PDB file of C-alpha atoms in Angstrom:
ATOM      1  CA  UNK G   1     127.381  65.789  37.159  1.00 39.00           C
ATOM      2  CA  UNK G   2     126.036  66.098  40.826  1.00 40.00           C
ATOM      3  CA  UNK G   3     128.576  65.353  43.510  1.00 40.00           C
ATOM      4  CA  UNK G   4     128.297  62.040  43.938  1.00 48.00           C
ATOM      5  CA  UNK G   5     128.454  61.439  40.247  1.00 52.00           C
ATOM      6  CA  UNK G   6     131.336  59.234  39.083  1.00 53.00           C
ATOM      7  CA  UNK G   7     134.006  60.260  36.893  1.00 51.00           C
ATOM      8  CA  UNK G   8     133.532  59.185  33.184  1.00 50.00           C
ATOM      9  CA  UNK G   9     137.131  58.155  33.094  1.00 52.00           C
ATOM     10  CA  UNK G  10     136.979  55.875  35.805  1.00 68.00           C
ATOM     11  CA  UNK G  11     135.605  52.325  36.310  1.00 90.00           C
ATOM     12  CA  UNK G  12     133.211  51.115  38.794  1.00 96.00           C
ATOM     13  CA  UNK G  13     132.573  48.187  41.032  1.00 97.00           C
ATOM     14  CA  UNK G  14     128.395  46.820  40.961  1.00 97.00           C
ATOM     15  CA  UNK G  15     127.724  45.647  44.175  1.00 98.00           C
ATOM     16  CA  UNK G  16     124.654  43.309  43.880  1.00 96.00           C
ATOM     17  CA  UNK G  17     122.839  43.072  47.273  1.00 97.00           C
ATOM     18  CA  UNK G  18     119.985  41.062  48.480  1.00 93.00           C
ATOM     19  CA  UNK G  19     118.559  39.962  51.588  1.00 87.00           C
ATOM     20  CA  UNK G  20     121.468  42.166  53.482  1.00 89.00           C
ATOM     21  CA  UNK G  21     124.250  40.471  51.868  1.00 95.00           C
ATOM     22  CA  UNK G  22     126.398  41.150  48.836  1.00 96.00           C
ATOM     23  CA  UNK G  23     125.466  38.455  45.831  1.00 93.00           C
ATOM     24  CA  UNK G  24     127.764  39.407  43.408  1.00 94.00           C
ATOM     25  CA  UNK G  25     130.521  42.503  42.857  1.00 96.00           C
ATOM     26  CA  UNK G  26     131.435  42.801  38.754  1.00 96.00           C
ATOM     27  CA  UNK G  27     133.088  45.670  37.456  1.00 96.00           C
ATOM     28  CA  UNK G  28     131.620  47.737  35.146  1.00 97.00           C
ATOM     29  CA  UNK G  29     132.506  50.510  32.855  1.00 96.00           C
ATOM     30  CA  UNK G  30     130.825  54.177  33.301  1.00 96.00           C
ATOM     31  CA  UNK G  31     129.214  54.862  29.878  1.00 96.00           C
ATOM     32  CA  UNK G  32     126.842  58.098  31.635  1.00 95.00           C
ATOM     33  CA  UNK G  33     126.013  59.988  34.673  1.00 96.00           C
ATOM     34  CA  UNK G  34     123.810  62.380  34.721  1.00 96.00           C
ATOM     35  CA  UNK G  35     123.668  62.510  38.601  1.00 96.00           C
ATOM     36  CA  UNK G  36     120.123  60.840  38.489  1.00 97.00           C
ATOM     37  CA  UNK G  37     120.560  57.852  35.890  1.00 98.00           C
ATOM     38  CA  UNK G  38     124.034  55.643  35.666  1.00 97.00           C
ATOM     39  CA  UNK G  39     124.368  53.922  32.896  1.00 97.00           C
ATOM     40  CA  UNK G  40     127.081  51.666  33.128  1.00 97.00           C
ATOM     41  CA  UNK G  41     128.646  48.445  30.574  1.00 97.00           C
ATOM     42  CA  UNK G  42     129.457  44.673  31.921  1.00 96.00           C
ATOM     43  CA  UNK G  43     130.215  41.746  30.538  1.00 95.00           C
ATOM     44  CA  UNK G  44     128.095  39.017  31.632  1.00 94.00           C
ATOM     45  CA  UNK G  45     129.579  38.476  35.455  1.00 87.00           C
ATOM     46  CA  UNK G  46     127.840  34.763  36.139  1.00 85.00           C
ATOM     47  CA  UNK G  47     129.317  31.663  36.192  1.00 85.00           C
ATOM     48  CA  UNK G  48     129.441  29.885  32.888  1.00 91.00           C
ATOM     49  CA  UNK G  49     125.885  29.545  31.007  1.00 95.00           C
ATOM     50  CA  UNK G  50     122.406  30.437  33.023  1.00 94.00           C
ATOM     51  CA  UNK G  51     119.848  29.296  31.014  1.00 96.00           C
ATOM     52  CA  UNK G  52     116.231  30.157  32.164  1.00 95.00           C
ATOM     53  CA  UNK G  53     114.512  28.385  29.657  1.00 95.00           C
ATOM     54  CA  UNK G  54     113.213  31.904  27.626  1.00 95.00           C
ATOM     55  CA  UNK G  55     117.017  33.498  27.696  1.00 96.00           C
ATOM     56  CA  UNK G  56     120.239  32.218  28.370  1.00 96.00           C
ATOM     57  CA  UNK G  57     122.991  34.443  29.798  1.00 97.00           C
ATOM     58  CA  UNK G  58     126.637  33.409  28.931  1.00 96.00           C
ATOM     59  CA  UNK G  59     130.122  34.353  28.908  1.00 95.00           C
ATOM     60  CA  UNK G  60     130.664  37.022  25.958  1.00 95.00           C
ATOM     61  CA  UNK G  61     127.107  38.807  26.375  1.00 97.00           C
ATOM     62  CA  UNK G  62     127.063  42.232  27.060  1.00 97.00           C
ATOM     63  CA  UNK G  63     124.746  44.091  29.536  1.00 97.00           C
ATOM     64  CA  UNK G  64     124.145  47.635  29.149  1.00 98.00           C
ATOM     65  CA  UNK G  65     122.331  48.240  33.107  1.00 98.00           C
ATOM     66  CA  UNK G  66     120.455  51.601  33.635  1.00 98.00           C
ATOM     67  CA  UNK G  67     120.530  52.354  36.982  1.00 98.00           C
ATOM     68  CA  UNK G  68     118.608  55.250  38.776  1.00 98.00           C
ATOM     69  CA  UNK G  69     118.988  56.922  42.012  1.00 98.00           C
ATOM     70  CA  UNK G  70     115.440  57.943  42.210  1.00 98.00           C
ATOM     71  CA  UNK G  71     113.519  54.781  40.891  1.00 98.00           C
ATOM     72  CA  UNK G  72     112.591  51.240  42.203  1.00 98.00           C
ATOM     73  CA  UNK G  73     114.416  49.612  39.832  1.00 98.00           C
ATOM     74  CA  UNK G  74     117.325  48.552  37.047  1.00 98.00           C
ATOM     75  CA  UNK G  75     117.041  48.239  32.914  1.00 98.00           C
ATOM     76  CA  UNK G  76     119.795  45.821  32.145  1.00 98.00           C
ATOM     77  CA  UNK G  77     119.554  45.810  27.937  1.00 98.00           C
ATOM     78  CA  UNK G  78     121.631  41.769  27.481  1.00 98.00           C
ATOM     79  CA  UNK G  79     122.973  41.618  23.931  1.00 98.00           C
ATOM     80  CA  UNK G  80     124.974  38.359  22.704  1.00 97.00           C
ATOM     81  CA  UNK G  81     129.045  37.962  21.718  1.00 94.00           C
ATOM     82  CA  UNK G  82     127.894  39.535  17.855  1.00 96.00           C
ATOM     83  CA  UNK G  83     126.279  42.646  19.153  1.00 97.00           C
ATOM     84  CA  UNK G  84     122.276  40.613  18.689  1.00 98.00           C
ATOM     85  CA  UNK G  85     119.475  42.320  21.156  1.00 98.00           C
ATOM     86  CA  UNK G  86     118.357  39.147  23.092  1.00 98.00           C
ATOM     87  CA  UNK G  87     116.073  41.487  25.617  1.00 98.00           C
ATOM     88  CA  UNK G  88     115.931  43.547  28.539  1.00 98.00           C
ATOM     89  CA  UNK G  89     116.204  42.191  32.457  1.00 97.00           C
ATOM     90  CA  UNK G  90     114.702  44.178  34.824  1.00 98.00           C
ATOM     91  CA  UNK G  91     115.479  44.345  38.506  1.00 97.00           C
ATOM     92  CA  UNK G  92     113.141  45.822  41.187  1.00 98.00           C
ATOM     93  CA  UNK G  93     115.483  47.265  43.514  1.00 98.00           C
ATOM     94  CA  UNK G  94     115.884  50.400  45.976  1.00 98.00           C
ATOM     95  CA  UNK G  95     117.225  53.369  44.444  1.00 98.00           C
ATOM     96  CA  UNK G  96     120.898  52.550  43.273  1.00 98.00           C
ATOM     97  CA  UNK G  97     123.503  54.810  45.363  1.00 98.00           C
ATOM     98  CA  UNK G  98     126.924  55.634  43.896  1.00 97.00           C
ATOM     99  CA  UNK G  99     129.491  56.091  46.341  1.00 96.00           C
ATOM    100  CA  UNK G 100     133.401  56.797  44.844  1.00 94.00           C
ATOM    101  CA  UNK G 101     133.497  53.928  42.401  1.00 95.00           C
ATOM    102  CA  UNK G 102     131.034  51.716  44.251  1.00 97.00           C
ATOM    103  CA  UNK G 103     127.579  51.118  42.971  1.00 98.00           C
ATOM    104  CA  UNK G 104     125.389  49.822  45.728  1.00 98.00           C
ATOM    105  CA  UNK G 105     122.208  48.288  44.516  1.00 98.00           C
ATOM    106  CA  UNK G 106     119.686  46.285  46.756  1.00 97.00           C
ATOM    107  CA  UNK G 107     117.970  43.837  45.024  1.00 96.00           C
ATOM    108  CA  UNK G 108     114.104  43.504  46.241  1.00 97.00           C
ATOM    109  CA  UNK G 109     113.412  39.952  44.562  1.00 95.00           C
ATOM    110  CA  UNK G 110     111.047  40.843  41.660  1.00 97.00           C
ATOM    111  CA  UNK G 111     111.945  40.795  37.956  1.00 97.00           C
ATOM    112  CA  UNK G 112     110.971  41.578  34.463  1.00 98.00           C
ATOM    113  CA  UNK G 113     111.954  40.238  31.580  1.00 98.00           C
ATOM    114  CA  UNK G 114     110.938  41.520  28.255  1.00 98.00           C
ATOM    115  CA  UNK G 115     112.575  40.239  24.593  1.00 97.00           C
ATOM    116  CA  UNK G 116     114.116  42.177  21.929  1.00 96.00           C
ATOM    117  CA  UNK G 117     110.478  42.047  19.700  1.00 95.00           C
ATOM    118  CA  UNK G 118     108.320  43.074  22.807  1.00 95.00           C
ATOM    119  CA  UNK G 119     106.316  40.116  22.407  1.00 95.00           C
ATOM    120  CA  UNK G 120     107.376  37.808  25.634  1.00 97.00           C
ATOM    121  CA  UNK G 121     106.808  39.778  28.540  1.00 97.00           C
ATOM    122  CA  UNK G 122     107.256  38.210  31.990  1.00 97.00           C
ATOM    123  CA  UNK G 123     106.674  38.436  35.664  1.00 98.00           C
ATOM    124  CA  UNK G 124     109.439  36.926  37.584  1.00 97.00           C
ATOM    125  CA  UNK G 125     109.913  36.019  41.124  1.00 96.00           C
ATOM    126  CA  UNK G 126     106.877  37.199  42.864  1.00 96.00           C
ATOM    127  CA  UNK G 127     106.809  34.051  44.738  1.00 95.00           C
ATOM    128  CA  UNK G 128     110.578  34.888  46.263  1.00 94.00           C
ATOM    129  CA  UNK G 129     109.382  38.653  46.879  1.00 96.00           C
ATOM    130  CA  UNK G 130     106.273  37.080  48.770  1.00 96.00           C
ATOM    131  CA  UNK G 131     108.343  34.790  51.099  1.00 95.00           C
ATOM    132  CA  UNK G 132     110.895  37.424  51.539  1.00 95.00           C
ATOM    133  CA  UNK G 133     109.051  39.161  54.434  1.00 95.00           C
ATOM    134  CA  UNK G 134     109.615  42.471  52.824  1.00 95.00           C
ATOM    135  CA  UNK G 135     106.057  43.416  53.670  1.00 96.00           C
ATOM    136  CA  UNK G 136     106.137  42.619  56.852  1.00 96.00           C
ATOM    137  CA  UNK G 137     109.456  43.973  57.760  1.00 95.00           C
ATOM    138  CA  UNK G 138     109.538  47.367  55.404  1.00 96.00           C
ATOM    139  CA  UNK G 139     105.513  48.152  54.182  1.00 97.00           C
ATOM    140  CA  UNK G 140     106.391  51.092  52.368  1.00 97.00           C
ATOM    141  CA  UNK G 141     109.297  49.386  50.203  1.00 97.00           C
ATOM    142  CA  UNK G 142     107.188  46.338  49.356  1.00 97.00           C
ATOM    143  CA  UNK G 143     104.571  48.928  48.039  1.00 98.00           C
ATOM    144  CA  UNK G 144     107.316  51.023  46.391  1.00 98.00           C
ATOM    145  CA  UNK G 145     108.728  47.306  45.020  1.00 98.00           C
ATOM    146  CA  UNK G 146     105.137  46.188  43.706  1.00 98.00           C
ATOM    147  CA  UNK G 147     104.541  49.920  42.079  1.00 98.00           C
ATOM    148  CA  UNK G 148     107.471  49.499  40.076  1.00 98.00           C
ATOM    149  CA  UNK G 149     107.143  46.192  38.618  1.00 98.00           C
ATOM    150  CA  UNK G 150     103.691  47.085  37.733  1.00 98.00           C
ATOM    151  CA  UNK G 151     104.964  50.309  36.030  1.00 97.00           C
ATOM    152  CA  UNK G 152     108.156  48.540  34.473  1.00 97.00           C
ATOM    153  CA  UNK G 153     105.316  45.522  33.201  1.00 97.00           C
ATOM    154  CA  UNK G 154     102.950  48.300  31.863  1.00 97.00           C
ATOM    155  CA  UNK G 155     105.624  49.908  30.284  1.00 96.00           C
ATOM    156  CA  UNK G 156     107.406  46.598  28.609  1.00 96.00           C
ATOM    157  CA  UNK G 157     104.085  46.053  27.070  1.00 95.00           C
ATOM    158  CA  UNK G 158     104.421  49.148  24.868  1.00 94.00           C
ATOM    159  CA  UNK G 159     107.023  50.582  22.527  1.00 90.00           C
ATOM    160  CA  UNK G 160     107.472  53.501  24.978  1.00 92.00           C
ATOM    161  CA  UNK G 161     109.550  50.801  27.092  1.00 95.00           C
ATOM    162  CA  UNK G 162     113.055  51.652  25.352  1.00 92.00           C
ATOM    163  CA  UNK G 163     111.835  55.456  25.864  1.00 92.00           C
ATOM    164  CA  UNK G 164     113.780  55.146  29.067  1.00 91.00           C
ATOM    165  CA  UNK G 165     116.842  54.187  28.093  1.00 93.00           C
ATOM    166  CA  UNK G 166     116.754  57.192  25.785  1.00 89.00           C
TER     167      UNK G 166
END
């Protein structure tokens, strides 16, 4: 483990931010650290059912997030209360930076969503990434941003996609 890696034995905090402020702070279980990929295991941290018409997220699911401190962006594998695959949520985000037990990741807006058979594939969010002002404010992490959902969308569309979570 590199020396900011966490200790196996100890829990972290997820610190969800976006926009410069914190959106939510779950705590999550270290599962690996390899000091460039965390893997970590939550329970579903949301309020009561979130249904976005092609998954619901709700209390007793299980999200496996793969987090990397050299990549644009999160793998979050969701499975249900019986252990079911519903799919894979991906977050475009800055690198994710562990510091003690505190996982910082910044949120940049754009999504992915991809189900357990590969088949539904999604975009999600440009519009909110557009009207965030990212590209105005920060060029070279609204390119970095745009890469990676292109890569992560390129990559969903394949059965290489669960090659990174490997």
């Amino acid at each position: 483990m590199s020396a900011n890696s966490a200790d196996p034995a100890t829990g972290l905090t997820v610190r969800l931010v976006k926009a410069g402020r914190t959106k939510i702070r779950y705590a999550a279980g270290l599962v690996h650290d390899d000091g460039v990929r965390i893997v970590v295991s939550a329970p579903w941290a949301g309020e009561g059912v979130r249904d976005f018409g092609f998954v619901c997220f709700a209390p007793g699911d299980v999200f496996t997030e793969y987090y990397w401190r050299d990549r644009w962006y999160a793998v979050k594998e969701v499975r249900d209360s019986s252990g079911a695959l519903k799919g894979w949520y991906c977050d475009v985000t800055r690198p994710a930076v562990l510091t003690g037990s505190e996982l910082l990741v910044e949120d940049l807006d754009l999504d992915l969503w991809r189900s357990a058979d590969g088949t539904d594939v999604r975009r999600l969010d440009e519009d909110e990434f557009a009207a965030s002002g990212l590209a105005e404010r920060d060029p070279r992490a609204a390119r970095a941003a745009t890469s990676a959902l292109d890569e992560l969308a390129a990559l969903a569309a394949t059965d290489e996609f669960t090659t990174l979570l490997a």
